[in-house]
Coordinates of C-alpha atoms in Angstrom, one line a residue:
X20 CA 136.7 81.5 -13.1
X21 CA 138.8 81.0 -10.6
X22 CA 143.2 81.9 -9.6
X23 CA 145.4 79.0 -8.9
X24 CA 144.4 80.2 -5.4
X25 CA 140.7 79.4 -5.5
X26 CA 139.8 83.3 -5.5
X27 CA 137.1 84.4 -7.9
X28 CA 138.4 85.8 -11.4
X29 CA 135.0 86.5 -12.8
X30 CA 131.4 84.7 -12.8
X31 CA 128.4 84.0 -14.6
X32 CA 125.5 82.6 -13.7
X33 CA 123.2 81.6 -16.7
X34 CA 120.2 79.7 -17.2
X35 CA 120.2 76.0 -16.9
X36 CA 119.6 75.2 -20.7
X37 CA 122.9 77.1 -21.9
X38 CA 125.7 75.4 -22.5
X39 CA 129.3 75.5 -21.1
X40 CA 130.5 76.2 -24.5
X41 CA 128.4 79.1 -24.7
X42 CA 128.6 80.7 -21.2
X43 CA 132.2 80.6 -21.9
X44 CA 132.3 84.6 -22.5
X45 CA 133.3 84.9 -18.8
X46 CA 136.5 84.3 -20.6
X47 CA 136.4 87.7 -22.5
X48 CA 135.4 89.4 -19.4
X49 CA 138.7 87.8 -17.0
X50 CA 141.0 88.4 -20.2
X51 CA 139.9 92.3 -20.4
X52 CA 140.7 92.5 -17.3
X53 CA 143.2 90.5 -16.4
X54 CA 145.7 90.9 -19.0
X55 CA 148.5 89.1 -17.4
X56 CA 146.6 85.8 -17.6
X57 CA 148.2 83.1 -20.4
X58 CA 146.8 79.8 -19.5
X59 CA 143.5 78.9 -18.7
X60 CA 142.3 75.0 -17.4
X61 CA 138.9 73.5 -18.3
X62 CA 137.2 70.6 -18.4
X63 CA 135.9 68.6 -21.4
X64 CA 133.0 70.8 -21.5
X65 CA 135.1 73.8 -23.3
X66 CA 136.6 71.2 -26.4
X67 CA 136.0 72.0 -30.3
X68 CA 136.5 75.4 -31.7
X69 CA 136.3 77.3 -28.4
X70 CA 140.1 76.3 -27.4
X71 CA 141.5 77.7 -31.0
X72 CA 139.3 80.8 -30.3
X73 CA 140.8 81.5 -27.2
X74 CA 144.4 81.4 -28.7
X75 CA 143.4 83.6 -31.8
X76 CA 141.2 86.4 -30.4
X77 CA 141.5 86.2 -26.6
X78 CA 145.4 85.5 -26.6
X79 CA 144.6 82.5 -24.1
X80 CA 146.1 78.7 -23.7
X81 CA 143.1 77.0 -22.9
X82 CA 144.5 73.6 -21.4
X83 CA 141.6 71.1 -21.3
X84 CA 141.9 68.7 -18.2
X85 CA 140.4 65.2 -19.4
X86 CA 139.5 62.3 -17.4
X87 CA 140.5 59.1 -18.9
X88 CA 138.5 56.9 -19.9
X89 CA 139.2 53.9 -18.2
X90 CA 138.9 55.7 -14.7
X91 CA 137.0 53.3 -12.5
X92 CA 137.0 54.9 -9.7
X93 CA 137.0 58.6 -8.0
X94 CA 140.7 60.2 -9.2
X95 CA 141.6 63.6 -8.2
X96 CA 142.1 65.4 -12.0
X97 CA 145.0 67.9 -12.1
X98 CA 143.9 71.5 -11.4
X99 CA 140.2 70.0 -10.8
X100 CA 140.4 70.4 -7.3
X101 CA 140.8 74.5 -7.1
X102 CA 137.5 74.9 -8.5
X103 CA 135.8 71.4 -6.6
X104 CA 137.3 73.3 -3.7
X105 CA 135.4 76.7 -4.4
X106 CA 132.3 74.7 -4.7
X107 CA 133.1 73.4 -1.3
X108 CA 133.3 77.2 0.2
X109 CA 130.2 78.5 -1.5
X110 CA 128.4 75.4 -0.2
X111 CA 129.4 76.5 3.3
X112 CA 127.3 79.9 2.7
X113 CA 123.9 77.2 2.6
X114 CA 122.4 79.7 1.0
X115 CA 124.1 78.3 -2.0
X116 CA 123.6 74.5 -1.5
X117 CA 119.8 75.1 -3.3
X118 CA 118.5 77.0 -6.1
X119 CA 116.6 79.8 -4.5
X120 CA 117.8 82.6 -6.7
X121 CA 115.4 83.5 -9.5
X122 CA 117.1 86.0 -11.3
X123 CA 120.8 85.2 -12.6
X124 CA 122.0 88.4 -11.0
X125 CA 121.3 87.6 -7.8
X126 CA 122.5 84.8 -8.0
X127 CA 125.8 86.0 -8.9
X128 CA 125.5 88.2 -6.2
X129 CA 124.9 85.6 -3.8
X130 CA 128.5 84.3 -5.3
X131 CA 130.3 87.7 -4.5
X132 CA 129.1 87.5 -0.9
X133 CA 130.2 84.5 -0.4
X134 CA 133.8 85.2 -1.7
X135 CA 133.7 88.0 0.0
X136 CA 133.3 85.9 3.4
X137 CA 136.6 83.6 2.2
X138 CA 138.6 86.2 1.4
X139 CA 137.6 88.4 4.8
X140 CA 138.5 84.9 6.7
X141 CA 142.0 84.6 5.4
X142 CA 142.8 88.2 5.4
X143 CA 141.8 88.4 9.0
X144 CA 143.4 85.0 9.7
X145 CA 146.7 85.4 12.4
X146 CA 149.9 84.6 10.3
X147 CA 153.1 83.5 12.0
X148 CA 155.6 86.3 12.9
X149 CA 158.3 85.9 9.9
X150 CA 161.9 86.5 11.7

């Protein structure tokens, strides 16, 4: 999970069999600790009881971002692109790009690291003097 800014909420890596459905109790784990957080966007993977779950126990909006179905060709889907946009800076660790992790957890930790890198970058990135 990801902020509006593309900095990492929470993560789990699981096994390739699970589904999203199930691997969603990363939500749990960003609503625990992020208590300020209302609304939550997911793709079509997340449908069916888990959105009424969310609003009942977790006290979360989870907005579902669909493609249509007529879509012919590539469209950029609302609020898609933060998390496309992640996967584009973990990529850029290579480490990442292939499945060498065997474990789950160091996989994740391979996921820290990386956000750790972004998040150095544009912390030690110069801003422009604000008069």
């Amino acid at each position: 999970m990801v902020d509006t800014l593309g900095l990492l909420l929470g993560v789990m890596v699981t096994a390739a069999d699970v589904g999203d459905r199930a691997a969603a109790r990363v939500l749990r784990q960003v609503a625990d600790v992020h208590r300020q957080l209302e609304l939550v966007w997911a793709d079509g993977g997340y449908t069916g009881s888990l959105v009424a779950h969310c609003l009942t126990v977790l006290a979360l909006v989870l907005a579902i971002v669909r493609r249509s179905d007529d879509m012919r060709d590539f469209v950029v889907l609302p609020k898609r692109w933060i998390v496309e946009r992640l996967f584009a800076h973990l990529m850029r660790t290579r480490r990442l790009a292939r499945d060498y992790e065997r474990r789950t957890t160091s996989a994740e930790a391979m996921i820290y690291w990386s956000m750790i890198l972004l998040m150095t970058r544009r912390l030690a990135r110069p801003h422009p003097q604000r008069v």
